[in-house]
Coordinates of C-alpha atoms in Angstrom, one line a residue:
M1 CA 0.1 0.0 -0.1
E2 CA 3.2 2.4 0.5
G3 CA 5.4 3.2 -2.0
V4 CA 8.9 2.1 -1.5
H5 CA 11.5 1.6 1.3
P6 CA 13.3 4.9 2.0
M7 CA 16.7 3.3 1.1
V8 CA 15.5 2.4 -2.1
M9 CA 13.8 5.7 -2.9
Q10 CA 17.3 7.4 -1.8
R11 CA 19.2 5.4 -4.4
L12 CA 16.6 6.1 -7.0
L13 CA 17.2 9.8 -6.4
E14 CA 20.8 9.4 -6.4
T15 CA 20.9 7.8 -9.7
N16 CA 18.2 9.3 -11.3
L17 CA 20.1 11.5 -13.9
E18 CA 22.4 9.1 -14.9
Q19 CA 22.6 7.9 -18.5
T20 CA 22.8 4.1 -19.0
T21 CA 21.8 1.4 -21.5
G22 CA 18.2 0.0 -21.3
Y23 CA 16.3 -3.2 -21.0
G24 CA 18.6 -4.6 -18.0
S25 CA 21.9 -4.3 -19.8
D26 CA 23.2 -1.8 -17.5
G27 CA 25.7 -1.9 -14.8
Y28 CA 23.3 -1.6 -12.0
C29 CA 21.3 -4.6 -13.3
E30 CA 24.6 -6.6 -13.6
H31 CA 25.6 -5.6 -10.0
A32 CA 22.2 -6.7 -8.6
R33 CA 22.6 -10.1 -10.5
Q34 CA 25.9 -10.6 -8.9
L35 CA 24.8 -9.7 -5.3
I36 CA 21.8 -12.0 -5.7
R37 CA 23.8 -15.0 -7.0
H38 CA 26.1 -14.4 -4.1
S39 CA 23.2 -14.6 -1.6
L40 CA 22.0 -17.9 -3.1
G41 CA 25.6 -19.2 -3.2
D42 CA 25.8 -20.0 -7.0
D43 CA 27.3 -18.0 -9.6
S44 CA 25.9 -20.1 -12.5
L45 CA 22.1 -19.2 -11.8
D46 CA 20.2 -17.1 -14.5
V47 CA 18.7 -14.1 -13.1
H48 CA 16.3 -11.9 -14.8
F49 CA 14.4 -8.8 -13.8
L50 CA 10.6 -8.2 -14.5
V51 CA 8.0 -5.9 -13.1
G52 CA 5.0 -7.6 -11.7
G53 CA 3.9 -10.9 -10.0
T54 CA 1.3 -11.9 -12.4
Q55 CA 3.2 -11.0 -15.3
T56 CA 6.2 -13.0 -14.1
N57 CA 4.1 -16.2 -13.4
S58 CA 2.6 -16.1 -16.9
T59 CA 5.8 -15.3 -18.4
V60 CA 7.8 -18.2 -16.8
I61 CA 5.2 -20.8 -17.2
D62 CA 4.8 -19.6 -20.9
A63 CA 8.5 -19.9 -21.4
I64 CA 9.0 -23.4 -20.0
L65 CA 5.8 -25.2 -21.3
C66 CA 5.5 -26.6 -24.8
R67 CA 2.3 -25.4 -26.4
N68 CA 0.4 -28.5 -25.7
E69 CA 1.4 -28.7 -21.8
A70 CA -0.4 -27.8 -18.5
V71 CA 1.0 -26.4 -15.3
L72 CA -0.3 -28.2 -12.3
S73 CA -1.0 -26.0 -9.2
A74 CA -3.0 -26.0 -5.9
E75 CA -6.6 -25.2 -6.4
T76 CA -6.0 -22.4 -4.2
G77 CA -2.9 -21.1 -6.3
H78 CA -2.6 -17.5 -7.2
I79 CA -2.5 -18.6 -10.8
N80 CA -5.6 -20.5 -10.6
V81 CA -7.7 -18.0 -8.4
H82 CA -6.5 -14.4 -8.5
E83 CA -4.9 -13.8 -11.8
A84 CA -7.9 -13.4 -14.3
G85 CA -6.9 -16.3 -16.6
A86 CA -3.5 -14.9 -17.5
V87 CA -1.8 -18.4 -17.8
E88 CA -4.8 -19.8 -19.9
G89 CA -4.8 -16.6 -22.1
W90 CA -1.4 -17.7 -23.3
G91 CA -2.7 -21.2 -24.2
H92 CA -1.8 -23.3 -21.1
K93 CA -4.4 -25.3 -19.1
I94 CA -4.2 -25.3 -15.3
I95 CA -4.7 -28.7 -13.7
T96 CA -5.5 -28.2 -9.9
L97 CA -4.4 -30.4 -6.9
P98 CA -6.3 -30.4 -3.5
S99 CA -5.1 -27.8 -1.2
H100 CA -4.3 -28.4 2.4
S101 CA -4.1 -24.9 3.9
G102 CA -2.7 -23.8 0.7
K103 CA -0.3 -26.5 0.1
I104 CA -0.3 -29.6 -2.1
S105 CA 0.8 -33.3 -1.2
A106 CA 3.7 -34.9 -2.9
I107 CA 1.8 -38.2 -2.5
E108 CA -1.4 -36.5 -4.4
L109 CA 1.0 -35.0 -7.0
K110 CA 2.7 -38.3 -7.9
S111 CA -0.7 -40.1 -7.9
L112 CA -2.0 -37.5 -10.5
I113 CA 1.1 -37.8 -12.7
D114 CA 0.8 -41.6 -12.5
S115 CA -2.7 -41.6 -13.3
F116 CA -2.3 -39.6 -16.3
Y117 CA 0.4 -41.8 -18.0
S118 CA -1.5 -45.1 -16.9
D119 CA -4.5 -43.9 -19.0
D120 CA -4.3 -45.5 -22.3
T121 CA -5.9 -42.5 -24.0
Y122 CA -3.2 -40.0 -22.5
T123 CA -2.1 -38.8 -26.1
H124 CA -5.5 -37.2 -26.4
M125 CA -5.1 -35.4 -23.1
V126 CA -3.1 -32.1 -22.0
P127 CA 0.2 -33.3 -20.4
P128 CA 1.4 -31.9 -17.1
G129 CA 4.6 -30.0 -18.1
M130 CA 5.7 -28.3 -14.7
L131 CA 4.4 -27.4 -11.2
Y132 CA 3.7 -24.3 -9.6
I133 CA 3.5 -23.8 -5.9
S134 CA 4.0 -20.6 -3.7
Y135 CA 6.1 -19.9 -0.8
P136 CA 4.5 -18.7 1.4
T137 CA 1.2 -20.0 0.1
E138 CA -1.7 -17.8 -0.4
Y139 CA -2.9 -18.9 3.1
G140 CA 0.4 -17.8 4.5
T141 CA 1.6 -21.2 5.3
L142 CA 5.0 -22.7 4.6
Y143 CA 6.2 -25.9 3.2
S144 CA 8.9 -27.5 5.3
K145 CA 12.2 -28.4 3.6
S146 CA 11.1 -32.2 3.9
E147 CA 8.3 -31.2 1.8
L148 CA 9.9 -29.3 -0.6
E149 CA 12.5 -32.3 -1.1
Q150 CA 9.7 -34.7 -1.6
I151 CA 7.7 -32.5 -4.1
H152 CA 11.0 -31.6 -5.9
S153 CA 11.9 -35.3 -6.1
V154 CA 8.2 -36.3 -7.6
C155 CA 8.9 -33.6 -10.3
K156 CA 12.6 -34.6 -11.1
D157 CA 11.2 -38.4 -11.3
A158 CA 8.5 -37.0 -13.9
G159 CA 10.9 -34.7 -15.7
I160 CA 8.8 -31.7 -15.0
P161 CA 10.2 -28.3 -13.5
L162 CA 9.0 -27.1 -10.0
F163 CA 8.4 -23.4 -10.0
I164 CA 8.0 -21.3 -6.9
D165 CA 5.9 -18.1 -6.7
G166 CA 7.8 -16.0 -4.2
A167 CA 6.0 -12.9 -4.4
R168 CA 6.1 -12.7 -0.6
L169 CA 9.2 -15.0 -0.3
G170 CA 11.1 -12.5 2.3
Y171 CA 8.2 -13.0 4.6
G172 CA 8.4 -16.9 4.5
L173 CA 12.1 -17.0 4.9
T174 CA 12.1 -15.0 7.9
S175 CA 9.3 -16.8 9.7
D176 CA 10.3 -18.5 12.9
S177 CA 8.7 -21.6 11.3
C178 CA 10.9 -21.6 8.2
D179 CA 13.6 -24.4 8.2
I180 CA 15.4 -23.3 5.0
S181 CA 17.8 -20.6 4.2
I182 CA 17.7 -18.4 1.0
A183 CA 21.0 -20.3 0.0
E184 CA 18.9 -23.5 0.0
L185 CA 16.2 -22.4 -2.4
P186 CA 17.9 -23.2 -5.8
K187 CA 18.4 -26.7 -4.7
L188 CA 14.8 -27.3 -3.8
C189 CA 13.4 -26.1 -7.1
D190 CA 14.1 -25.4 -10.5
V191 CA 13.0 -21.7 -10.8
F192 CA 11.7 -19.4 -8.4
Y193 CA 11.4 -15.6 -8.2
I194 CA 12.1 -13.1 -5.3
G195 CA 9.3 -10.7 -5.0
G196 CA 10.2 -7.2 -4.6
T197 CA 6.7 -5.7 -5.1
K198 CA 5.5 -6.7 -1.8
V199 CA 8.6 -6.4 0.0
G200 CA 10.0 -2.8 -0.2
L201 CA 10.3 -1.8 -3.9
L202 CA 8.1 0.4 -5.9
F203 CA 7.7 -2.5 -8.6
G204 CA 9.8 -5.6 -9.5
E205 CA 10.3 -9.2 -9.2
C206 CA 13.6 -11.3 -9.8
V207 CA 13.4 -14.5 -11.6
V208 CA 15.9 -17.1 -10.7
A209 CA 16.4 -20.3 -12.8
R210 CA 18.9 -23.2 -13.0
K211 CA 21.4 -22.5 -15.9
G212 CA 19.7 -23.6 -19.2
L213 CA 16.2 -24.0 -18.1
L214 CA 15.0 -20.8 -19.5
K215 CA 16.9 -21.5 -22.7
N216 CA 18.3 -18.5 -24.8
F217 CA 14.9 -17.4 -26.2
F218 CA 13.6 -16.2 -22.7
P219 CA 14.5 -12.4 -23.4
Q220 CA 12.1 -12.7 -26.4
T221 CA 9.5 -14.2 -24.3
V222 CA 9.5 -11.5 -21.8
K223 CA 9.3 -9.1 -24.4
R224 CA 6.4 -10.9 -26.1
H225 CA 4.6 -10.8 -22.7
G226 CA 5.1 -7.0 -22.4
A227 CA 7.2 -7.6 -19.4
L228 CA 10.5 -6.0 -20.8
L229 CA 11.2 -2.7 -18.8
A230 CA 12.8 -0.3 -21.1
K231 CA 14.3 1.6 -18.4
G232 CA 15.6 -1.7 -16.8
R233 CA 18.1 0.2 -14.7
L234 CA 15.2 1.2 -12.2
L235 CA 14.8 -2.6 -11.4
G236 CA 18.6 -3.0 -11.0
V237 CA 19.1 0.0 -8.7
Q238 CA 16.1 -1.4 -6.5
F239 CA 17.1 -5.1 -6.2
E240 CA 20.9 -3.7 -5.8
T241 CA 19.9 -2.0 -2.7
L242 CA 17.6 -4.8 -1.4
F243 CA 20.7 -7.5 -1.5
T244 CA 23.5 -5.2 -0.5
P245 CA 24.7 -6.4 2.9
Q246 CA 23.9 -4.3 5.9
E247 CA 26.2 -3.9 8.9
N248 CA 25.0 -7.5 10.3
G249 CA 25.8 -9.0 7.1
Q250 CA 22.2 -9.4 6.1
P251 CA 20.7 -8.1 3.0
L252 CA 18.1 -5.5 3.5
Y253 CA 15.4 -7.8 2.0
L254 CA 15.5 -9.9 4.8
E255 CA 15.7 -7.3 7.4
I256 CA 12.6 -5.8 6.5
S257 CA 10.8 -9.1 6.0
R258 CA 11.5 -10.1 9.4
H259 CA 10.3 -6.8 10.8
A260 CA 6.9 -7.4 9.2
V261 CA 6.7 -11.3 10.5
S262 CA 7.6 -10.0 14.1
L263 CA 4.6 -7.5 13.9
A264 CA 2.3 -10.2 12.5
M265 CA 2.9 -12.3 15.3
E266 CA 2.1 -9.5 17.8
L267 CA -1.2 -9.0 15.8
K268 CA -2.2 -12.9 16.0
K269 CA -1.4 -12.9 19.8
G270 CA -3.6 -10.0 20.4
F271 CA -6.4 -11.3 18.5
I272 CA -6.1 -14.7 20.2
E273 CA -6.0 -12.8 23.5
H274 CA -9.0 -11.0 22.8
G275 CA -10.9 -14.1 22.2
Y276 CA -10.9 -14.3 18.4
R277 CA -9.8 -17.7 16.7
P278 CA -7.3 -17.8 13.5
F279 CA -8.9 -19.2 10.3
I280 CA -5.6 -20.5 9.3
D281 CA -2.7 -20.9 11.8
S282 CA -0.2 -18.8 9.5
P283 CA 3.3 -18.2 10.7
T284 CA 4.0 -15.3 8.2
N285 CA 2.9 -11.8 7.5
Q286 CA -0.7 -12.9 6.4
Q287 CA -3.1 -13.4 9.3
F288 CA -6.5 -14.8 8.9
F289 CA -9.2 -14.6 11.5
V290 CA -12.9 -15.4 12.1
L291 CA -14.8 -12.4 13.4
P292 CA -18.2 -11.4 14.2
N293 CA -19.6 -9.4 11.3
S294 CA -20.4 -6.5 13.8
V295 CA -16.5 -6.3 14.8
I296 CA -15.7 -6.4 11.1
E297 CA -18.0 -3.3 10.5
H298 CA -16.4 -1.4 13.4
L299 CA -13.0 -2.2 12.4
R300 CA -13.5 -1.1 8.8
E301 CA -14.1 2.5 10.1
H302 CA -10.5 2.5 11.0
A303 CA -8.2 0.1 9.3
S304 CA -7.9 -1.6 5.9
F305 CA -8.4 -5.3 5.5
E306 CA -10.3 -7.7 3.4
N307 CA -13.0 -10.5 3.6
W308 CA -11.5 -13.9 2.8
G309 CA -14.3 -15.6 0.8
A310 CA -17.8 -14.9 1.1
P311 CA -19.2 -13.3 4.1
G312 CA -21.4 -15.4 6.5
K313 CA -24.6 -14.7 8.3
E314 CA -23.0 -14.2 11.9
E315 CA -19.0 -14.0 11.5
S316 CA -16.7 -14.0 8.4
Q317 CA -13.1 -14.8 7.6
V318 CA -11.0 -11.7 7.1
R319 CA -7.1 -11.4 6.1
F320 CA -5.0 -8.7 7.8
V321 CA -1.5 -8.2 6.3
T322 CA 1.7 -6.4 7.8
S323 CA 4.4 -5.5 5.6
W324 CA 8.0 -3.9 5.7
A325 CA 6.2 -0.6 6.4
T326 CA 4.0 -1.4 9.0
R327 CA 4.7 0.3 12.4
P328 CA 4.4 -0.9 15.9
E329 CA 1.9 1.8 16.8
D330 CA -0.3 0.5 13.8
V331 CA -0.4 -3.0 15.4
K332 CA -1.1 -1.4 18.9
E333 CA -4.1 0.6 17.6
L334 CA -5.7 -2.0 15.7
L335 CA -5.7 -4.2 19.1
D336 CA -6.8 -1.2 21.1
L337 CA -9.9 -1.1 18.8
L338 CA -10.8 -4.7 19.6

């Protein structure tokens, strides 16, 4: 809801009148790529900058899939629910898997793939070409390292890439419930993106892929999707700032994400102490509660949040989200309103 982290804004101002080449070929983008590869501990990774989340999902999926292939997703997956048919608009079917608090099961994934190829008529059907999951999920939940390893193993056995939507990645990696580091992520999937739009930037997502997965034509695919920013330097400057190590050695990206999660935990504790039950037990910056409709109407006069699903007659599910810009006094004021 806010604009941009002050440190990022300062760097944009400082570099504003510089003249650089366009489309991500400038020195800032290259330095940002180096910083990100360093944080991930792998200099061989492909790194690309795009502008928005839906745009990134549809571009990456379209680049990986053949024309006749489908992407697998949890039924609650962002590409299946809240992206207005962006993936289907590029000619790719979404095949859904059951959602368990936003997550899929490796066992059910394997069963779906096995069932497809055991059908004698599968040559007349749309084959699964990749798997899409979100980290954190749309319900703020997290896959454990073990769960990601099992899912990735099923994907490798089936010969399909695993793509992780990281629009809120920082808020997952800095949760106390997270048992992986950012450097482990490239080993647990084939391609993912580091979300900047929701974590301190004006705009921007960073796609990270194992070498060779996106092939040489990926820049053309990005442009074909209208996703290639002419003033690419603006993406480079922003991600360079996010991934420059701070005094404690951590990138700003993780510092500001940890701040949001910490305040979300205070928010959750306060709601529970006031007698309201969580709808989903989320360990990240998205918090879901079941509230009486009268309380919801009272809070709407003072705070911004949203109904999660259709309202009920007596009570409804709602979502509150903290961010890098949330202040401790904001959380206190909200809890005082209860």
